[in-house]
């Protein structure tokens, strides 16, 4: 694969990962399917996507474990200079804070058990939210 043309990248292959370089790793994890706002730009409610009616409202624990395993494997294989786990939805804060904490604990445990401290410390966690469901319990979880 020469990588000179977009057609050189077989994006249609199922269950495959294609790296453009070793500089970074960004993983977007849709931790919550549903949302509490109907934004005009959102594909979920305004473009005919009705997948939210067929899948669980919140991502199951085993999916969170798979996310942790994937990030660990990428760091072991490629050792990127930094990584970012972007949590989004829907609205992540529709998930009860204790369930969010369970999923993050599974991911964190996987990363801590697999990666060096240096690798672990290069992973940034971000949360995409409209913050309309922010509570003291959520604030405590995010500290």
XYZ file of N, CA and C in Angstrom:
429
model
N 0.849 -1.173 0.000
C 0.000 0.000 0.000
C 0.896 1.237 0.000
N 0.738 2.085 -0.965
C 1.604 3.258 -1.081
C 1.148 4.401 -0.187
N -0.150 4.521 0.062
C -0.666 5.580 0.918
C -0.753 6.928 0.236
N -0.573 6.964 -1.080
C -0.610 8.229 -1.798
C -2.016 8.676 -2.167
N -2.916 7.753 -2.316
C -4.289 8.071 -2.714
C -5.261 7.510 -1.698
N -6.401 8.171 -1.528
C -7.408 7.686 -0.586
C -7.855 6.278 -0.933
N -7.822 5.928 -2.209
C -8.233 4.579 -2.619
C -7.219 3.531 -2.202
N -6.022 3.958 -1.784
C -5.018 3.014 -1.301
C -5.359 2.479 0.086
N -6.286 3.127 0.789
C -6.659 2.716 2.130
C -7.954 1.920 2.064
N -7.904 0.647 2.407
C -9.105 -0.207 2.310
C -10.032 -0.024 3.511
N -10.665 1.154 3.625
C -11.515 1.463 4.767
C -12.727 0.551 4.872
N -13.063 -0.115 3.804
C -14.266 -0.934 3.836
C -14.035 -2.312 4.449
N -12.788 -2.647 4.762
C -12.519 -3.946 5.371
C -13.105 -3.972 6.781
N -13.920 -4.980 7.103
C -14.495 -5.035 8.450
C -13.437 -5.360 9.498
N -13.619 -4.791 10.685
C -12.757 -5.075 11.829
C -11.288 -4.818 11.553
N -10.993 -3.806 10.784
C -9.600 -3.479 10.519
C -9.303 -2.072 11.013
N -8.052 -1.845 11.345
C -7.601 -0.548 11.806
C -6.524 -0.085 10.845
N -6.600 1.160 10.445
C -5.632 1.716 9.514
C -4.968 2.917 10.167
N -3.646 2.887 10.276
C -2.895 3.950 10.906
C -2.280 4.851 9.850
N -2.417 6.138 10.048
C -1.766 7.073 9.149
C -0.341 7.351 9.612
N -0.109 7.319 10.919
C 1.233 7.473 11.471
C 1.215 6.988 12.916
N 2.352 7.065 13.578
C 2.456 6.591 14.954
C 2.384 7.728 15.970
N 2.052 8.924 15.534
C 2.120 10.082 16.409
C 1.058 10.098 17.503
N -0.146 9.641 17.200
C -1.215 9.764 18.175
C -2.250 8.659 17.995
N -3.108 8.556 18.999
C -4.235 7.634 18.954
C -5.430 8.374 19.516
N -6.501 8.440 18.760
C -7.740 9.040 19.244
C -8.861 8.029 19.060
N -9.562 7.754 20.152
C -10.664 6.796 20.151
C -11.921 7.521 20.604
N -12.960 7.445 19.796
C -14.251 8.028 20.150
C -15.147 6.879 20.601
N -15.598 6.946 21.835
C -16.418 5.900 22.434
C -17.802 6.478 22.713
N -18.785 5.986 21.998
C -20.169 6.427 22.208
C -20.716 5.679 23.412
N -20.527 6.275 24.569
C -20.835 5.624 25.836
C -22.338 5.669 26.151
N -23.036 6.636 25.569
C -24.481 6.781 25.783
C -25.143 7.068 24.437
N -26.128 6.288 24.082
C -26.783 6.421 22.780
C -27.788 7.569 22.742
N -28.560 7.724 23.792
C -29.664 8.686 23.796
C -29.195 10.094 24.185
N -30.045 11.058 23.870
C -29.745 12.454 24.178
C -31.010 13.143 24.689
N -30.814 14.261 25.363
C -31.945 15.007 25.915
C -32.204 16.322 25.174
N -31.477 16.555 24.091
C -31.646 17.771 23.298
C -31.767 17.361 21.833
N -32.524 18.108 21.087
C -32.715 17.837 19.668
C -32.004 18.917 18.848
N -30.672 18.827 18.805
C -29.887 19.816 18.055
C -30.135 19.651 16.562
N -30.278 20.735 15.868
C -30.601 20.707 14.435
C -29.520 20.018 13.603
N -28.269 20.090 14.031
C -27.179 19.499 13.266
C -26.975 18.016 13.549
N -27.670 17.468 14.519
C -27.402 16.103 14.973
C -27.929 15.050 14.002
N -27.059 14.114 13.678
C -27.446 13.020 12.782
C -28.442 12.067 13.436
N -28.453 12.035 14.749
C -29.251 11.039 15.454
C -30.754 11.236 15.219
N -31.222 12.442 15.384
C -32.656 12.655 15.331
C -33.128 13.391 14.079
N -32.213 14.000 13.348
C -32.619 14.875 12.254
C -32.255 14.397 10.853
N -31.609 13.282 10.727
C -31.199 12.804 9.401
C -31.731 11.396 9.154
N -32.659 10.972 9.958
C -33.290 9.681 9.731
C -32.583 8.486 10.350
N -31.539 8.711 11.143
C -30.853 7.615 11.812
C -31.709 7.169 13.000
N -32.186 5.939 12.958
C -33.029 5.437 14.041
C -32.369 4.275 14.789
N -31.050 4.194 14.695
C -30.315 3.140 15.374
C -30.542 3.169 16.889
N -30.739 4.359 17.436
C -30.947 4.493 18.877
C -32.149 3.682 19.368
N -33.050 3.328 18.473
C -34.213 2.528 18.850
C -33.877 1.041 18.967
N -32.735 0.637 18.420
C -32.363 -0.777 18.359
C -31.226 -1.175 19.299
N -30.472 -0.230 19.787
C -29.302 -0.549 20.610
C -29.553 -0.103 22.047
N -28.780 -0.634 22.994
C -28.953 -0.219 24.396
C -28.710 1.285 24.557
N -29.422 1.896 25.473
C -29.259 3.332 25.718
C -27.847 3.656 26.189
N -27.284 2.786 27.032
C -25.924 2.962 27.542
C -25.055 1.822 27.054
N -23.804 2.131 26.839
C -22.868 1.113 26.384
C -22.656 0.060 27.472
N -22.750 -1.222 27.124
C -22.553 -2.279 28.117
C -21.109 -2.334 28.640
N -20.943 -2.909 29.810
C -19.627 -3.047 30.444
C -18.646 -3.771 29.528
N -19.092 -4.817 28.831
C -18.158 -5.569 27.987
C -17.635 -4.724 26.827
N -18.402 -3.750 26.381
C -17.911 -2.844 25.339
C -16.843 -1.922 25.924
N -17.056 -1.435 27.135
C -16.047 -0.613 27.801
C -14.746 -1.401 27.966
N -14.860 -2.673 28.325
C -13.672 -3.527 28.459
C -12.960 -3.645 27.116
N -13.717 -3.812 26.053
C -13.125 -3.898 24.707
C -12.420 -2.601 24.321
N -12.976 -1.469 24.703
C -12.339 -0.184 24.430
C -10.991 -0.120 25.150
N -10.957 -0.508 26.410
C -9.698 -0.532 27.159
C -8.677 -1.467 26.528
N -9.131 -2.637 26.095
C -8.239 -3.594 25.437
C -7.698 -3.039 24.132
N -8.550 -2.368 23.362
C -8.129 -1.788 22.092
C -7.058 -0.720 22.307
N -7.302 0.192 23.253
C -6.336 1.256 23.522
C -5.015 0.648 23.994
N -5.085 -0.328 24.893
C -3.874 -0.990 25.374
C -3.095 -1.623 24.234
N -3.788 -2.358 23.378
C -3.126 -3.026 22.255
C -2.463 -2.016 21.332
N -3.122 -0.898 21.077
C -2.534 0.129 20.212
C -1.280 0.725 20.838
N -1.306 0.950 22.152
C -0.122 1.498 22.819
C 1.009 0.477 22.848
N 0.692 -0.776 23.066
C 1.726 -1.810 23.073
C 2.337 -1.950 21.678
N 1.492 -1.955 20.656
C 1.956 -2.153 19.276
C 2.674 -0.930 18.714
N 2.115 0.268 18.948
C 2.618 1.467 18.277
C 3.299 2.466 19.188
N 2.998 2.450 20.471
C 3.532 3.397 21.447
C 3.405 4.854 20.971
N 2.178 5.314 20.716
C 1.991 6.681 20.230
C 2.447 7.722 21.251
N 2.752 8.912 20.767
C 3.229 9.970 21.660
C 2.130 10.446 22.607
N 0.895 10.322 22.192
C -0.218 10.597 23.104
C -1.460 9.868 22.607
N -2.397 9.711 23.524
C -3.671 9.102 23.186
C -4.800 9.911 23.786
N -5.961 9.804 23.178
C -7.122 10.511 23.701
C -8.328 9.587 23.591
N -9.039 9.446 24.690
C -10.305 8.728 24.707
C -11.398 9.781 24.820
N -12.193 9.884 23.769
C -13.264 10.882 23.712
C -14.586 10.170 23.983
N -15.234 10.525 25.065
C -16.520 9.933 25.429
C -17.630 10.856 24.954
N -18.560 10.292 24.213
C -19.647 11.123 23.721
C -20.909 10.298 23.588
N -21.922 10.874 22.989
C -23.173 10.180 22.786
C -23.872 10.764 21.571
N -25.070 10.773 21.690
C -26.013 11.079 22.733
C -25.404 12.007 23.775
N -25.984 11.937 24.922
C -25.538 12.739 26.067
C -25.022 11.806 27.151
N -23.694 11.770 27.382
C -23.127 10.864 28.379
C -23.718 11.018 29.780
N -24.136 12.214 30.128
C -24.637 12.431 31.484
C -26.072 11.957 31.687
N -26.681 11.395 30.661
C -27.965 10.713 30.880
C -27.736 9.372 31.580
N -26.523 8.866 31.486
C -26.153 7.650 32.207
C -25.953 8.027 33.679
N -26.493 7.249 34.595
C -26.229 7.553 36.007
C -24.721 7.578 36.273
N -24.283 8.505 37.103
C -22.855 8.694 37.359
C -22.175 7.411 37.837
N -22.859 6.602 38.646
C -22.235 5.370 39.137
C -22.010 4.369 38.000
N -22.882 4.366 36.997
C -22.684 3.470 35.844
C -21.535 3.965 34.970
N -21.418 5.276 34.826
C -20.274 5.864 34.131
C -18.984 5.453 34.828
N -18.993 5.568 36.151
C -17.816 5.216 36.953
C -17.445 3.738 36.774
N -18.426 2.862 36.703
C -18.156 1.432 36.470
C -17.439 1.226 35.142
N -17.898 1.887 34.117
C -17.285 1.736 32.793
C -15.871 2.316 32.772
N -15.693 3.460 33.392
C -14.361 4.055 33.434
C -13.404 3.223 34.272
N -13.892 2.592 35.327
C -13.051 1.722 36.141
C -12.558 0.517 35.345
N -13.424 -0.055 34.516
C -13.042 -1.197 33.678
C -11.955 -0.776 32.687
N -12.139 0.376 32.064
C -11.150 0.873 31.102
C -9.831 1.178 31.813
N -9.908 1.912 32.917
C -8.708 2.291 33.664
C -7.942 1.073 34.154
N -8.650 0.073 34.665
C -7.999 -1.145 35.139
C -7.231 -1.827 34.010
N -7.856 -1.924 32.849
C -7.193 -2.531 31.690
C -5.921 -1.763 31.325
N -6.010 -0.449 31.283
C -4.857 0.371 30.916
C -3.757 0.283 31.967
N -4.128 0.359 33.229
C -3.135 0.279 34.324
C -2.420 -1.076 34.345
N -3.165 -2.146 34.041
C -2.579 -3.490 34.082
C -1.716 -3.806 32.863
N -1.846 -3.031 31.808
C -1.169 -3.346 30.556
C -0.051 -2.372 30.213
N -0.245 -1.107 30.516
C 0.680 -0.077 30.067
C 1.657 0.345 31.154
N 2.780 0.896 30.721
C 3.712 1.496 31.679
C 3.087 2.781 32.214
N 3.619 3.289 33.323
C 3.108 4.562 33.861
C 3.254 5.674 32.840
N 4.376 5.676 32.117
C 4.594 6.694 31.090
C 3.509 6.626 30.013
N 3.214 5.427 29.526
C 2.175 5.273 28.506
C 0.814 5.686 29.055
N 0.489 5.215 30.248
C -0.801 5.540 30.866
C -0.977 7.058 31.001
N 0.079 7.739 31.406
C 0.006 9.188 31.621
C -0.090 9.982 30.324
N 0.121 9.344 29.185
C -0.013 10.014 27.893
C -1.434 9.921 27.332
N -2.339 9.318 28.079
C -3.722 9.171 27.618
C -4.595 10.226 28.287
N -5.253 11.013 27.464
C -6.137 12.069 27.945
C -7.584 11.607 27.787
N -8.389 11.917 28.769
C -9.815 11.603 28.734
C -10.589 12.894 28.498
N -11.486 12.864 27.510
C -12.351 14.020 27.281
C -13.804 13.556 27.261
N -14.680 14.446 27.649
C -16.102 14.143 27.705
C -16.855 15.210 26.928
N -17.534 14.797 25.874
C -18.351 15.713 25.089
C -19.751 15.692 25.701
N -20.197 16.828 26.201
C -21.471 16.893 26.893
C -22.132 18.251 26.696
N -23.447 18.283 26.804
C -24.143 19.567 26.819
C -24.271 20.085 28.255
N -23.888 19.265 29.222
C -23.806 19.618 30.653
C -25.137 20.004 31.284
N -26.235 19.726 30.639
C -27.534 20.066 31.214
C -27.914 19.137 32.358
N -27.242 18.001 32.477
C -27.538 17.036 33.539
C -26.436 16.989 34.598
N -25.602 18.018 34.642
C -24.505 18.081 35.604
C -25.055 18.103 37.025
N -24.538 17.226 37.863
C -24.930 17.161 39.271
C -23.660 17.109 40.117
N -23.814 17.268 41.406
C -22.667 17.140 42.309
C -22.036 15.753 42.192
N -22.873 14.726 42.027
C -22.359 13.370 41.868
C -21.484 13.261 40.618
N -21.913 13.873 39.523
C -21.117 13.881 38.295
C -19.826 14.654 38.487
N -19.907 15.789 39.150
C -18.704 16.589 39.398
C -17.690 15.766 40.177
N -18.157 15.040 41.190
C -17.259 14.178 41.977
C -16.610 13.106 41.112
N -17.359 12.523 40.188
C -16.824 11.474 39.319
C -15.789 12.007 38.344
N -15.942 13.249 37.936
C -15.048 13.826 36.942
C -13.770 14.433 37.511
N -13.684 14.510 38.812
C -12.468 15.093 39.432
C -11.312 14.148 39.341
